Amino acid sequence: MRVDRLFLVGPRGSGKTTVARKLAEALGVDWADADEEVMAQAGMSIRAIFEQEGEAGFRRRESAVLRQLVERGCFVIATGGGVVGKPENRALMKATGRVAWLTADVETLWRRISGDGTTAERRPALSVGGREEVAQIVAQREPLYREVADRIVDTTGRSLEEVVADVLAWLNGTQFPVISDQ
Ligand code: S3P
């Protein structure tokens, strides 16, 4: 099987979307943002999906979109922060690509989240809890990110260019895309 896909996972504020866009530009490949795709298909914001269908509804949509993006042959996929919650999503990512886990310390994540104008529409749960909630979610999900990650990229105090260079160096080192004999 030829594995030629890169998933970016990590908490809100870790830079998945921005890094995905830059990486795809550098590699000359197509990319997608799973949250954007969910919103386009639903015709409403993530906040509205949470309100109307609950988190379970959003998670169903998120898993379906992940499968579609893989089937579509998308090369770089920026996922939503909670994608690792479902075993089926983790299995799909492991089976069909490489996974880079973008991290940052809680202070940095919180600064980025609170400075992002799209937070209210894209990140329903995080508008209220502040740093505490960020820390809690990161701690909860850390084992799941670790489980899927082929590469951990700490973005704390690093520029976008530095982060992208790090991921590219890793991809080159692994002679990405990878050919395996399965
Ligand atoms: C979520 C993160 C969001 C979005 C949704 C749920 C989460 O994605 O999928 O609001 O549970 O952490 P980003 O990580 O792109 O903000």
GROMACS .gro file of C-alpha atoms and ligand atoms in nm:
model
  198
    1MET     CA    1   0.000   0.000   0.000
    2ARG     CA    2   0.124   0.344  -0.085
    3VAL     CA    3   0.086   0.578   0.207
    4ASP     CA    4   0.099   0.933   0.084
    5ARG     CA    5  -0.096   1.143   0.321
    6LEU     CA    6  -0.018   1.364   0.618
    7PHE     CA    7  -0.259   1.430   0.902
    8LEU     CA    8  -0.200   1.718   1.141
    9VAL     CA    9  -0.346   1.659   1.484
   10GLY     CA   10  -0.321   1.857   1.805
   11PRO     CA   11  -0.518   2.080   2.036
   12ARG     CA   12  -0.693   2.401   1.941
   13GLY     CA   13  -0.439   2.673   1.891
   14SER     CA   14  -0.158   2.440   1.792
   15GLY     CA   15  -0.161   2.581   1.437
   16LYS     CA   16  -0.291   2.284   1.239
   17THR     CA   17  -0.475   2.482   0.973
   18THR     CA   18  -0.204   2.742   0.916
   19VAL     CA   19   0.071   2.481   0.906
   20ALA     CA   20  -0.131   2.258   0.670
   21ARG     CA   21  -0.180   2.546   0.425
   22LYS     CA   22   0.191   2.637   0.426
   23LEU     CA   23   0.305   2.277   0.400
   24ALA     CA   24   0.077   2.207   0.106
   25GLU     CA   25   0.207   2.520  -0.063
   26ALA     CA   26   0.566   2.410  -0.008
   27LEU     CA   27   0.498   2.058  -0.134
   28GLY     CA   28   0.273   2.165  -0.421
   29VAL     CA   29  -0.006   1.934  -0.308
   30ASP     CA   30  -0.369   1.978  -0.213
   31TRP     CA   31  -0.486   2.012   0.142
   32ALA     CA   32  -0.808   2.034   0.338
   33ASP     CA   33  -0.926   2.145   0.675
   34ALA     CA   34  -1.172   1.896   0.823
   35ASP     CA   35  -1.356   2.160   1.027
   36GLU     CA   36  -1.407   2.376   0.717
   37GLU     CA   37  -1.538   2.076   0.528
   38VAL     CA   38  -1.780   1.986   0.807
   39MET     CA   39  -1.912   2.344   0.809
   40ALA     CA   40  -1.945   2.355   0.429
   41GLN     CA   41  -2.140   2.030   0.420
   42ALA     CA   42  -2.364   2.124   0.710
   43GLY     CA   43  -2.415   2.479   0.587
   44MET     CA   44  -2.363   2.610   0.937
   45SER     CA   45  -2.092   2.690   1.188
   46ILE     CA   46  -1.953   2.435   1.431
   47ARG     CA   47  -2.120   2.625   1.710
   48ALA     CA   48  -2.458   2.587   1.536
   49ILE     CA   49  -2.396   2.215   1.477
   50PHE     CA   50  -2.320   2.168   1.846
   51GLU     CA   51  -2.638   2.357   1.935
   52GLN     CA   52  -2.864   2.170   1.696
   53GLU     CA   53  -2.715   1.820   1.690
   54GLY     CA   54  -2.509   1.807   2.005
   55GLU     CA   55  -2.145   1.707   2.020
   56ALA     CA   56  -2.241   1.355   1.906
   57GLY     CA   57  -2.381   1.499   1.583
   58PHE     CA   58  -2.066   1.699   1.523
   59ARG     CA   59  -1.846   1.396   1.589
   60ARG     CA   60  -2.047   1.186   1.340
   61ARG     CA   61  -1.999   1.453   1.076
   62GLU     CA   62  -1.631   1.484   1.160
   63SER     CA   63  -1.569   1.109   1.113
   64ALA     CA   64  -1.760   1.104   0.785
   65VAL     CA   65  -1.558   1.400   0.654
   66LEU     CA   66  -1.232   1.239   0.755
   67ARG     CA   67  -1.321   0.930   0.552
   68GLN     CA   68  -1.427   1.142   0.255
   69LEU     CA   69  -1.105   1.343   0.255
   70VAL     CA   70  -0.904   1.021   0.256
   71GLU     CA   71  -1.112   0.878  -0.027
   72ARG     CA   72  -1.074   1.201  -0.221
   73GLY     CA   73  -0.698   1.152  -0.207
   74CYS     CA   74  -0.631   1.466  -0.013
   75PHE     CA   75  -0.261   1.493   0.075
   76VAL     CA   76  -0.242   1.719   0.380
   77ILE     CA   77  -0.535   1.710   0.621
   78ALA     CA   78  -0.574   1.949   0.912
   79THR     CA   79  -0.804   1.782   1.164
   80GLY     CA   80  -1.013   1.925   1.447
   81GLY     CA   81  -0.864   1.909   1.796
   82GLY     CA   82  -1.103   1.638   1.912
   83VAL     CA   83  -1.062   1.400   1.618
   84VAL     CA   84  -0.846   1.162   1.822
   85GLY     CA   85  -1.137   1.092   2.057
   86LYS     CA   86  -1.283   0.820   1.835
   87PRO     CA   87  -1.093   0.494   1.787
   88GLU     CA   88  -1.218   0.470   1.427
   89ASN     CA   89  -1.059   0.807   1.343
   90ARG     CA   90  -0.731   0.708   1.503
   91ALA     CA   91  -0.732   0.378   1.313
   92LEU     CA   92  -0.807   0.550   0.981
   93MET     CA   93  -0.526   0.800   1.025
   94LYS     CA   94  -0.275   0.534   1.125
   95ALA     CA   95  -0.375   0.314   0.833
   96THR     CA   96  -0.375   0.575   0.559
   97GLY     CA   97  -0.104   0.827   0.639
   98ARG     CA   98   0.160   0.979   0.858
   99VAL     CA   99   0.052   1.180   1.159
  100ALA     CA  100   0.223   1.489   1.295
  101TRP     CA  101   0.113   1.605   1.639
  102LEU     CA  102   0.148   1.979   1.682
  103THR     CA  103   0.183   2.085   2.044
  104ALA     CA  104   0.242   2.400   2.245
  105ASP     CA  105   0.237   2.486   2.612
  106VAL     CA  106  -0.098   2.581   2.764
  107GLU     CA  107  -0.010   2.950   2.787
  108THR     CA  108   0.069   2.964   2.417
  109LEU     CA  109  -0.242   2.768   2.320
  110TRP     CA  110  -0.460   2.995   2.529
  111ARG     CA  111  -0.303   3.309   2.385
  112ARG     CA  112  -0.362   3.186   2.029
  113ILE     CA  113  -0.718   3.070   2.096
  114SER     CA  114  -0.825   3.389   2.268
  115GLY     CA  115  -0.663   3.602   1.998
  116ASP     CA  116  -0.840   3.417   1.717
  117GLY     CA  117  -1.151   3.597   1.592
  118THR     CA  118  -1.309   3.275   1.465
  119THR     CA  119  -1.301   3.110   1.808
  120ALA     CA  120  -1.665   3.170   1.895
  121GLU     CA  121  -1.794   3.011   1.574
  122ARG     CA  122  -1.543   2.728   1.544
  123ARG     CA  123  -1.474   2.638   1.902
  124PRO     CA  124  -1.797   2.632   2.096
  125ALA     CA  125  -1.670   2.465   2.410
  126LEU     CA  126  -1.364   2.673   2.462
  127SER     CA  127  -1.507   3.020   2.480
  128VAL     CA  128  -1.578   3.001   2.851
  129GLY     CA  129  -1.335   2.782   3.038
  130GLY     CA  130  -1.016   2.974   2.975
  131ARG     CA  131  -0.669   2.839   3.048
  132GLU     CA  132  -0.803   2.586   3.295
  133GLU     CA  133  -1.017   2.421   3.032
  134VAL     CA  134  -0.734   2.423   2.779
  135ALA     CA  135  -0.507   2.251   3.031
  136GLN     CA  136  -0.773   1.996   3.114
  137ILE     CA  137  -0.848   1.906   2.753
  138VAL     CA  138  -0.479   1.883   2.665
  139ALA     CA  139  -0.414   1.651   2.959
  140GLN     CA  140  -0.712   1.433   2.869
  141ARG     CA  141  -0.620   1.398   2.504
  142GLU     CA  142  -0.245   1.373   2.534
  143PRO     CA  143  -0.237   0.991   2.543
  144LEU     CA  144  -0.453   0.981   2.231
  145TYR     CA  145  -0.234   1.223   2.038
  146ARG     CA  146   0.067   1.021   2.148
  147GLU     CA  147  -0.096   0.701   2.029
  148VAL     CA  148  -0.140   0.823   1.672
  149ALA     CA  149   0.165   1.045   1.635
  150ASP     CA  150   0.456   0.952   1.410
  151ARG     CA  151   0.616   1.287   1.486
  152ILE     CA  152   0.576   1.538   1.767
  153VAL     CA  153   0.631   1.902   1.675
  154ASP     CA  154   0.648   2.156   1.957
  155THR     CA  155   0.539   2.493   1.821
  156THR     CA  156   0.598   2.690   2.142
  157GLY     CA  157   0.802   3.001   2.067
  158ARG     CA  158   0.857   2.897   1.707
  159SER     CA  159   0.756   3.078   1.392
  160LEU     CA  160   0.532   2.924   1.129
  161GLU     CA  161   0.833   2.894   0.897
  162GLU     CA  162   1.031   2.705   1.161
  163VAL     CA  163   0.746   2.463   1.224
  164VAL     CA  164   0.693   2.401   0.854
  165ALA     CA  165   1.067   2.346   0.803
  166ASP     CA  166   1.065   2.094   1.088
  167VAL     CA  167   0.781   1.893   0.936
  168LEU     CA  168   0.937   1.907   0.589
  169ALA     CA  169   1.273   1.786   0.721
  170TRP     CA  170   1.100   1.498   0.892
  171LEU     CA  171   0.903   1.408   0.578
  172ASN     CA  172   1.222   1.415   0.372
  173GLY     CA  173   1.400   1.203   0.631
  174THR     CA  174   1.129   0.942   0.611
  175GLN     CA  175   1.139   0.956   0.231
  176PHE     CA  176   0.778   1.045   0.229
  177PRO     CA  177   0.563   0.925   0.054
  178VAL     CA  178   0.626   0.588   0.204
  179ILE     CA  179   0.595   0.266   0.012
  180SER     CA  180   0.516  -0.039   0.218
  181ASP     CA  181   0.450  -0.385   0.087
  182GLN     CA  182   0.104  -0.442   0.232
  183S3P     C1  183  -1.275   2.085   1.877
  183S3P     C2  184  -1.183   2.157   1.805
  183S3P     C3  185  -1.221   2.236   1.687
  183S3P     C4  186  -1.350   2.184   1.623
  183S3P     C5  187  -1.457   2.168   1.726
  183S3P     C6  188  -1.418   2.075   1.839
  183S3P     C7  189  -1.228   2.011   1.996
  183S3P     O1  190  -1.117   2.229   1.592
  183S3P     O2  191  -1.328   2.062   1.559
  183S3P     O3  192  -1.488   2.295   1.777
  183S3P     O4  193  -1.303   1.926   2.049
  183S3P     O5  194  -1.112   2.034   2.041
  183S3P     P1  195  -0.978   2.312   1.601
  183S3P     O6  196  -0.883   2.228   1.679
  183S3P     O7  197  -0.937   2.324   1.459
  183S3P     O8  198  -1.008   2.440   1.665
   0.00000   0.00000   0.00000
